PDB file of C-alpha atoms in Angstrom:
ATOM      1  CA  UNK A  15       4.073  -2.110   1.969  1.00  0.00           C
ATOM      2  CA  UNK A  16       3.006   0.088   4.793  1.00  0.00           C
ATOM      3  CA  UNK A  17      -0.130  -0.719   6.588  1.00  0.00           C
ATOM      4  CA  UNK A  18      -2.086   0.584   9.509  1.00  0.00           C
ATOM      5  CA  UNK A  19      -4.938  -1.791  10.403  1.00  0.00           C
ATOM      6  CA  UNK A  20      -7.614  -1.496  13.070  1.00  0.00           C
ATOM      7  CA  UNK A  21      -8.799  -4.983  13.408  1.00  0.00           C
ATOM      8  CA  UNK A  22     -12.539  -4.307  13.988  1.00  0.00           C
ATOM      9  CA  UNK A  23     -14.402  -2.229  11.511  1.00  0.00           C
ATOM     10  CA  UNK A  24     -17.237  -2.083  13.916  1.00  0.00           C
ATOM     11  CA  UNK A  25     -17.623  -2.791  17.670  1.00  0.00           C
ATOM     12  CA  UNK A  26     -20.775  -2.843  19.643  1.00  0.00           C
ATOM     13  CA  UNK A  27     -20.753  -2.935  23.447  1.00  0.00           C
ATOM     14  CA  UNK A  28     -22.994  -2.447  26.371  1.00  0.00           C
ATOM     15  CA  UNK A  29     -23.023   0.837  28.258  1.00  0.00           C
ATOM     16  CA  UNK A  30     -20.746   0.658  31.237  1.00  0.00           C
ATOM     17  CA  UNK A  31     -18.386  -1.812  29.805  1.00  0.00           C
ATOM     18  CA  UNK A  32     -14.809  -1.179  28.572  1.00  0.00           C
ATOM     19  CA  UNK A  33     -14.301  -0.890  24.921  1.00  0.00           C
ATOM     20  CA  UNK A  34     -10.932  -2.068  23.617  1.00  0.00           C
ATOM     21  CA  UNK A  35      -9.807  -1.003  20.216  1.00  0.00           C
ATOM     22  CA  UNK A  36      -6.693  -2.411  18.457  1.00  0.00           C
ATOM     23  CA  UNK A  37      -4.325  -0.782  16.053  1.00  0.00           C
ATOM     24  CA  UNK A  38      -1.560  -2.754  14.203  1.00  0.00           C
ATOM     25  CA  UNK A  39       0.985  -1.334  11.838  1.00  0.00           C
ATOM     26  CA  UNK A  40       3.770  -2.638   9.569  1.00  0.00           C
ATOM     27  CA  UNK A  41       6.745  -0.895   7.934  1.00  0.00           C
ATOM     28  CA  UNK A  42       6.431   2.247   9.926  1.00  0.00           C
ATOM     29  CA  UNK A  43       8.748   3.681  12.590  1.00  0.00           C
ATOM     30  CA  UNK A  44       6.516   6.218  14.177  1.00  0.00           C
ATOM     31  CA  UNK A  45       7.805   8.829  16.584  1.00  0.00           C
ATOM     32  CA  UNK A  46       4.276   9.263  18.020  1.00  0.00           C
ATOM     33  CA  UNK A  47       1.124   7.283  17.904  1.00  0.00           C
ATOM     34  CA  UNK A  48      -2.125   9.223  18.249  1.00  0.00           C
ATOM     35  CA  UNK A  49      -5.908   8.396  18.597  1.00  0.00           C
ATOM     36  CA  UNK A  50      -8.630  10.597  17.329  1.00  0.00           C
ATOM     37  CA  UNK A  51     -12.405  10.439  17.400  1.00  0.00           C
ATOM     38  CA  UNK A  52     -14.452  11.221  14.283  1.00  0.00           C
ATOM     39  CA  UNK A  53     -18.167  11.858  14.127  1.00  0.00           C
ATOM     40  CA  UNK A  54     -20.108  11.630  10.892  1.00  0.00           C
ATOM     41  CA  UNK A  55     -19.465  14.478   8.615  1.00  0.00           C
ATOM     42  CA  UNK A  56     -16.986  16.284  10.869  1.00  0.00           C
ATOM     43  CA  UNK A  57     -13.027  16.321  11.059  1.00  0.00           C
ATOM     44  CA  UNK A  58     -11.345  14.084  13.647  1.00  0.00           C
ATOM     45  CA  UNK A  59     -10.775  15.320  17.128  1.00  0.00           C
ATOM     46  CA  UNK A  60      -7.509  14.645  19.024  1.00  0.00           C
ATOM     47  CA  UNK A  61      -7.706  12.387  22.010  1.00  0.00           C
ATOM     48  CA  UNK A  62      -4.461  11.180  23.078  1.00  0.00           C
ATOM     49  CA  UNK A  63      -0.739  10.919  21.939  1.00  0.00           C
ATOM     50  CA  UNK A  64       1.893   8.583  23.017  1.00  0.00           C
ATOM     51  CA  UNK A  65       5.585   8.617  22.342  1.00  0.00           C
ATOM     52  CA  UNK A  66       7.589   5.635  20.886  1.00  0.00           C
ATOM     53  CA  UNK A  67       9.494   5.337  24.347  1.00  0.00           C
ATOM     54  CA  UNK A  68       6.225   5.345  26.379  1.00  0.00           C
ATOM     55  CA  UNK A  69       4.187   2.269  27.326  1.00  0.00           C
ATOM     56  CA  UNK A  70       1.007   3.661  28.464  1.00  0.00           C
ATOM     57  CA  UNK A  71      -0.931   6.897  28.734  1.00  0.00           C
ATOM     58  CA  UNK A  72      -4.251   7.791  30.533  1.00  0.00           C
ATOM     59  CA  UNK A  73      -6.693  10.628  30.291  1.00  0.00           C
ATOM     60  CA  UNK A  74      -9.824  10.403  32.327  1.00  0.00           C
ATOM     61  CA  UNK A  75     -11.704   7.413  30.988  1.00  0.00           C
ATOM     62  CA  UNK A  76      -9.299   6.680  28.201  1.00  0.00           C
ATOM     63  CA  UNK A  77      -6.139   4.653  28.097  1.00  0.00           C
ATOM     64  CA  UNK A  78      -3.628   4.003  25.457  1.00  0.00           C
ATOM     65  CA  UNK A  79      -0.823   1.357  25.372  1.00  0.00           C
ATOM     66  CA  UNK A  80       1.806   1.358  22.786  1.00  0.00           C
ATOM     67  CA  UNK A  81       4.147  -1.770  22.142  1.00  0.00           C
ATOM     68  CA  UNK A  82       6.772  -0.978  19.450  1.00  0.00           C
ATOM     69  CA  UNK A  83       7.935  -4.538  19.459  1.00  0.00           C
ATOM     70  CA  UNK A  84       4.481  -5.864  18.588  1.00  0.00           C
ATOM     71  CA  UNK A  85       3.865  -2.884  16.474  1.00  0.00           C
ATOM     72  CA  UNK A  86       0.578  -2.482  18.151  1.00  0.00           C
ATOM     73  CA  UNK A  87      -1.536   0.107  20.110  1.00  0.00           C
ATOM     74  CA  UNK A  88      -4.597  -0.615  22.319  1.00  0.00           C
ATOM     75  CA  UNK A  89      -7.142   2.072  22.940  1.00  0.00           C
ATOM     76  CA  UNK A  90      -9.483   1.605  26.050  1.00  0.00           C
ATOM     77  CA  UNK A  91     -12.579   3.446  27.037  1.00  0.00           C
ATOM     78  CA  UNK A  92     -13.763   2.461  30.524  1.00  0.00           C
ATOM     79  CA  UNK A  93     -17.209   2.862  31.720  1.00  0.00           C
ATOM     80  CA  UNK A  94     -18.367   3.527  28.225  1.00  0.00           C
ATOM     81  CA  UNK A  95     -21.430   5.748  27.497  1.00  0.00           C
ATOM     82  CA  UNK A  96     -23.741   6.060  24.452  1.00  0.00           C
ATOM     83  CA  UNK A  97     -22.107   9.415  23.825  1.00  0.00           C
ATOM     84  CA  UNK A  98     -18.750   7.543  23.140  1.00  0.00           C
ATOM     85  CA  UNK A  99     -20.381   6.145  19.998  1.00  0.00           C
ATOM     86  CA  UNK A 100     -18.239   7.346  17.142  1.00  0.00           C
ATOM     87  CA  UNK A 101     -15.439   6.150  14.768  1.00  0.00           C
ATOM     88  CA  UNK A 102     -12.066   6.047  16.485  1.00  0.00           C
ATOM     89  CA  UNK A 103      -8.895   6.370  14.355  1.00  0.00           C
ATOM     90  CA  UNK A 104      -5.423   5.547  15.187  1.00  0.00           C
ATOM     91  CA  UNK A 105      -2.679   7.535  13.533  1.00  0.00           C
ATOM     92  CA  UNK A 106       1.024   7.248  13.179  1.00  0.00           C
ATOM     93  CA  UNK A 107       3.342  10.253  13.213  1.00  0.00           C
ATOM     94  CA  UNK A 108       6.614   9.744  11.476  1.00  0.00           C
ATOM     95  CA  UNK A 109       9.765  11.747  11.823  1.00  0.00           C
ATOM     96  CA  UNK A 110       8.746  13.797   8.900  1.00  0.00           C
ATOM     97  CA  UNK A 111       5.689  15.041  10.934  1.00  0.00           C
ATOM     98  CA  UNK A 112       3.290  13.526   8.546  1.00  0.00           C
ATOM     99  CA  UNK A 113       0.360  11.781  10.054  1.00  0.00           C
ATOM    100  CA  UNK A 114      -1.007   8.509   8.635  1.00  0.00           C
ATOM    101  CA  UNK A 115      -4.422   7.163   9.615  1.00  0.00           C
ATOM    102  CA  UNK A 116      -5.715   3.607  10.224  1.00  0.00           C
ATOM    103  CA  UNK A 117      -8.953   2.321   8.740  1.00  0.00           C
ATOM    104  CA  UNK A 118     -10.949   3.249  11.852  1.00  0.00           C
ATOM    105  CA  UNK A 119     -13.354   1.392  14.134  1.00  0.00           C
ATOM    106  CA  UNK A 120     -16.915   2.387  14.442  1.00  0.00           C
ATOM    107  CA  UNK A 121     -17.869   1.901  18.110  1.00  0.00           C
ATOM    108  CA  UNK A 122     -21.544   1.828  19.206  1.00  0.00           C
ATOM    109  CA  UNK A 123     -22.392   1.927  22.893  1.00  0.00           C
ATOM    110  CA  UNK A 124     -25.647   0.246  23.508  1.00  0.00           C
ATOM    111  CA  UNK A 125     -27.752   1.701  26.391  1.00  0.00           C
TER     112      UNK A 125
ATOM    113  CA  UNK B  16      -6.848  25.587  22.631  1.00  0.00           C
ATOM    114  CA  UNK B  17      -5.759  25.195  19.032  1.00  0.00           C
ATOM    115  CA  UNK B  18      -8.649  25.952  16.554  1.00  0.00           C
ATOM    116  CA  UNK B  19      -8.648  25.414  12.897  1.00  0.00           C
ATOM    117  CA  UNK B  20     -11.395  26.898  10.823  1.00  0.00           C
ATOM    118  CA  UNK B  21     -12.216  25.520   7.348  1.00  0.00           C
ATOM    119  CA  UNK B  22     -14.574  26.983   4.810  1.00  0.00           C
ATOM    120  CA  UNK B  23     -16.903  26.288   3.091  1.00  0.00           C
ATOM    121  CA  UNK B  24     -18.441  23.312   5.004  1.00  0.00           C
ATOM    122  CA  UNK B  25     -20.238  22.283   1.719  1.00  0.00           C
ATOM    123  CA  UNK B  26     -19.938  23.104  -1.841  1.00  0.00           C
ATOM    124  CA  UNK B  27     -21.575  21.915  -5.038  1.00  0.00           C
ATOM    125  CA  UNK B  28     -20.081  22.806  -8.279  1.00  0.00           C
ATOM    126  CA  UNK B  29     -20.324  22.022 -11.920  1.00  0.00           C
ATOM    127  CA  UNK B  30     -17.940  19.772 -13.711  1.00  0.00           C
ATOM    128  CA  UNK B  31     -15.104  21.723 -15.187  1.00  0.00           C
ATOM    129  CA  UNK B  32     -15.135  24.499 -12.687  1.00  0.00           C
ATOM    130  CA  UNK B  33     -12.607  25.286  -9.882  1.00  0.00           C
ATOM    131  CA  UNK B  34     -13.352  25.341  -6.121  1.00  0.00           C
ATOM    132  CA  UNK B  35     -11.206  26.934  -3.399  1.00  0.00           C
ATOM    133  CA  UNK B  36     -11.274  25.750   0.089  1.00  0.00           C
ATOM    134  CA  UNK B  37      -9.675  27.876   3.029  1.00  0.00           C
ATOM    135  CA  UNK B  38      -8.085  26.576   6.122  1.00  0.00           C
ATOM    136  CA  UNK B  39      -7.221  28.933   8.933  1.00  0.00           C
ATOM    137  CA  UNK B  40      -5.467  28.402  12.315  1.00  0.00           C
ATOM    138  CA  UNK B  41      -7.316  30.904  14.546  1.00  0.00           C
ATOM    139  CA  UNK B  42      -5.273  31.141  17.725  1.00  0.00           C
ATOM    140  CA  UNK B  43      -1.757  29.928  16.670  1.00  0.00           C
ATOM    141  CA  UNK B  44       0.674  29.989  13.715  1.00  0.00           C
ATOM    142  CA  UNK B  45       1.124  27.054  11.446  1.00  0.00           C
ATOM    143  CA  UNK B  46       4.152  27.038   9.281  1.00  0.00           C
ATOM    144  CA  UNK B  47       2.850  23.658   8.116  1.00  0.00           C
ATOM    145  CA  UNK B  48      -0.553  22.549   7.405  1.00  0.00           C
ATOM    146  CA  UNK B  49      -1.895  19.243   5.911  1.00  0.00           C
ATOM    147  CA  UNK B  50      -4.595  18.426   3.494  1.00  0.00           C
ATOM    148  CA  UNK B  51      -6.561  15.105   3.620  1.00  0.00           C
ATOM    149  CA  UNK B  52      -9.224  13.530   1.501  1.00  0.00           C
ATOM    150  CA  UNK B  53     -11.875  10.992   2.700  1.00  0.00           C
ATOM    151  CA  UNK B  54     -14.125   8.928   0.634  1.00  0.00           C
ATOM    152  CA  UNK B  55     -17.208   7.393   2.344  1.00  0.00           C
ATOM    153  CA  UNK B  56     -16.431   4.770   4.882  1.00  0.00           C
ATOM    154  CA  UNK B  57     -12.784   5.009   4.260  1.00  0.00           C
ATOM    155  CA  UNK B  58     -10.053   6.657   6.371  1.00  0.00           C
ATOM    156  CA  UNK B  59      -8.368  10.053   5.754  1.00  0.00           C
ATOM    157  CA  UNK B  60      -5.674   9.831   3.058  1.00  0.00           C
ATOM    158  CA  UNK B  61      -2.911  12.500   3.144  1.00  0.00           C
ATOM    159  CA  UNK B  62      -2.854  14.480   0.019  1.00  0.00           C
ATOM    160  CA  UNK B  63      -0.260  17.056   0.612  1.00  0.00           C
ATOM    161  CA  UNK B  64       1.706  19.136   3.022  1.00  0.00           C
ATOM    162  CA  UNK B  65       1.450  22.876   2.783  1.00  0.00           C
ATOM    163  CA  UNK B  66       4.499  24.870   3.735  1.00  0.00           C
ATOM    164  CA  UNK B  67       4.256  28.648   4.435  1.00  0.00           C
ATOM    165  CA  UNK B  68       6.303  30.508   1.870  1.00  0.00           C
ATOM    166  CA  UNK B  69       7.289  27.489  -0.240  1.00  0.00           C
ATOM    167  CA  UNK B  70       5.924  24.893  -2.496  1.00  0.00           C
ATOM    168  CA  UNK B  71       3.642  22.239  -1.145  1.00  0.00           C
ATOM    169  CA  UNK B  72       4.765  18.573  -0.933  1.00  0.00           C
ATOM    170  CA  UNK B  73       2.423  16.181  -2.448  1.00  0.00           C
ATOM    171  CA  UNK B  74       1.853  12.533  -1.710  1.00  0.00           C
ATOM    172  CA  UNK B  75       2.432  10.025  -4.495  1.00  0.00           C
ATOM    173  CA  UNK B  76      -0.413   9.794  -6.948  1.00  0.00           C
ATOM    174  CA  UNK B  77      -1.864  13.279  -6.124  1.00  0.00           C
ATOM    175  CA  UNK B  78      -1.718  15.684  -9.068  1.00  0.00           C
ATOM    176  CA  UNK B  79      -0.171  18.861  -8.072  1.00  0.00           C
ATOM    177  CA  UNK B  80      -1.596  20.707 -11.066  1.00  0.00           C
ATOM    178  CA  UNK B  81      -5.137  19.616 -10.190  1.00  0.00           C
ATOM    179  CA  UNK B  82      -4.885  20.325  -6.518  1.00  0.00           C
ATOM    180  CA  UNK B  83      -3.304  23.592  -6.036  1.00  0.00           C
ATOM    181  CA  UNK B  84      -2.144  24.515  -2.596  1.00  0.00           C
ATOM    182  CA  UNK B  85      -1.207  28.005  -1.529  1.00  0.00           C
ATOM    183  CA  UNK B  86       0.146  28.805   2.038  1.00  0.00           C
ATOM    184  CA  UNK B  87       0.469  32.506   1.943  1.00  0.00           C
ATOM    185  CA  UNK B  88       0.577  33.348   5.549  1.00  0.00           C
ATOM    186  CA  UNK B  89       1.350  31.661   8.904  1.00  0.00           C
ATOM    187  CA  UNK B  90      -2.529  31.232   9.427  1.00  0.00           C
ATOM    188  CA  UNK B  91      -4.033  30.533   6.185  1.00  0.00           C
ATOM    189  CA  UNK B  92      -3.603  27.629   3.559  1.00  0.00           C
ATOM    190  CA  UNK B  93      -5.935  27.195   0.600  1.00  0.00           C
ATOM    191  CA  UNK B  94      -6.589  24.193  -1.518  1.00  0.00           C
ATOM    192  CA  UNK B  95      -8.062  24.786  -5.030  1.00  0.00           C
ATOM    193  CA  UNK B  96      -9.555  21.842  -6.891  1.00  0.00           C
ATOM    194  CA  UNK B  97      -9.093  22.968 -10.568  1.00  0.00           C
ATOM    195  CA  UNK B  98     -11.263  21.500 -13.410  1.00  0.00           C
ATOM    196  CA  UNK B  99     -13.291  19.445 -10.943  1.00  0.00           C
ATOM    197  CA  UNK B 100     -14.835  16.311 -12.026  1.00  0.00           C
ATOM    198  CA  UNK B 101     -17.364  14.041 -10.268  1.00  0.00           C
ATOM    199  CA  UNK B 102     -14.625  11.665  -9.133  1.00  0.00           C
ATOM    200  CA  UNK B 103     -13.152  14.576  -7.158  1.00  0.00           C
ATOM    201  CA  UNK B 104     -16.359  14.538  -5.072  1.00  0.00           C
ATOM    202  CA  UNK B 105     -15.131  13.775  -1.574  1.00  0.00           C
ATOM    203  CA  UNK B 106     -14.706  15.103   1.971  1.00  0.00           C
ATOM    204  CA  UNK B 107     -11.600  17.421   2.105  1.00  0.00           C
ATOM    205  CA  UNK B 108     -10.128  18.112   5.609  1.00  0.00           C
ATOM    206  CA  UNK B 109      -7.267  20.253   6.604  1.00  0.00           C
ATOM    207  CA  UNK B 110      -5.197  20.072   9.820  1.00  0.00           C
ATOM    208  CA  UNK B 111      -2.373  21.831  11.676  1.00  0.00           C
ATOM    209  CA  UNK B 112      -0.443  21.371  14.864  1.00  0.00           C
ATOM    210  CA  UNK B 113       0.348  23.811  17.459  1.00  0.00           C
ATOM    211  CA  UNK B 114       3.442  22.175  18.871  1.00  0.00           C
ATOM    212  CA  UNK B 115       5.259  18.903  18.871  1.00  0.00           C
ATOM    213  CA  UNK B 116       3.837  17.338  21.920  1.00  0.00           C
ATOM    214  CA  UNK B 117       0.281  18.021  21.031  1.00  0.00           C
ATOM    215  CA  UNK B 118      -2.041  16.312  18.597  1.00  0.00           C
ATOM    216  CA  UNK B 119      -3.126  17.770  15.363  1.00  0.00           C
ATOM    217  CA  UNK B 120      -6.236  20.002  15.126  1.00  0.00           C
ATOM    218  CA  UNK B 121      -8.541  19.313  12.160  1.00  0.00           C
ATOM    219  CA  UNK B 122     -10.895  21.793  10.439  1.00  0.00           C
ATOM    220  CA  UNK B 123     -14.607  20.704  10.234  1.00  0.00           C
ATOM    221  CA  UNK B 124     -14.069  19.512   6.679  1.00  0.00           C
ATOM    222  CA  UNK B 125     -15.507  20.414   3.304  1.00  0.00           C
ATOM    223  CA  UNK B 126     -17.948  18.205   1.406  1.00  0.00           C
ATOM    224  CA  UNK B 127     -17.418  18.721  -2.207  1.00  0.00           C
ATOM    225  CA  UNK B 128     -19.937  17.437  -4.755  1.00  0.00           C
ATOM    226  CA  UNK B 129     -19.203  17.936  -8.534  1.00  0.00           C
ATOM    227  CA  UNK B 130     -22.186  17.537 -10.703  1.00  0.00           C
TER     228      UNK B 130
END
C-alpha cells in the first residue's frame, strides 16, 4: 500500500538549533516532493518544492534534500526561532498532478 | 503571488441540510482545483479534483452524490455537502496551482460543524 510517513509526530528543539524533519514514502513515484507549513485552523502554506532529479534545494534558512533511492526527504530549518513552531507537512506530487500529504510533524521551538 | 480565497471560514448547520463552500483563485486562472478534508490531528486527505467545464474526479471512498463539486469558471470551484450529518464535521480545504514549477496554494479552510 502507499504510505507517506513523517517519523516524528512531534519535535521539540531549542531556539537557535537546527530542526531536521524526515519524510519517507513507499509505493509512490513522485515527480515532485513539496514541504508545507500549517498553523492551527489554517490551510497549509507552501515552502519548498524539489524535483525528482534534484538532490538539494535551499531557501533562506530552509533546506530540503530528496533521495529517490532511499525514498526519503529531509527538511532542515537552521537557526530555528519560536515563530517556526508549526506543523510541517511533506507532500508528494505524482504525474497526475495530485498532491498526497504525509502525517505531519508538529515542531515546537523553545525559547 | 498566487492567492486562493475560501468561504465561509466557519459554518454550523443542522443535520440533513446542505452546505456550500466556495473556493476562488484571485489572481490566476485555475483549470484544476483540489478539495481536501482534514480531521483533528490528522493530515489532509484528498477528496476530489475539480476540473473546469467537466466532471470532478473523486478519490476512492468519497461519495460523489454527497459531495457535489462544480467548477463553473476558471476562478471558482464549489463544494456542496448534501444532507450533512455529524460525521461530516471536519475541516475542508481547497487548493489550486498557478504553474507546474510552483507549489500549491491553499485556501484558509472551512470548519464545518453539523449538529
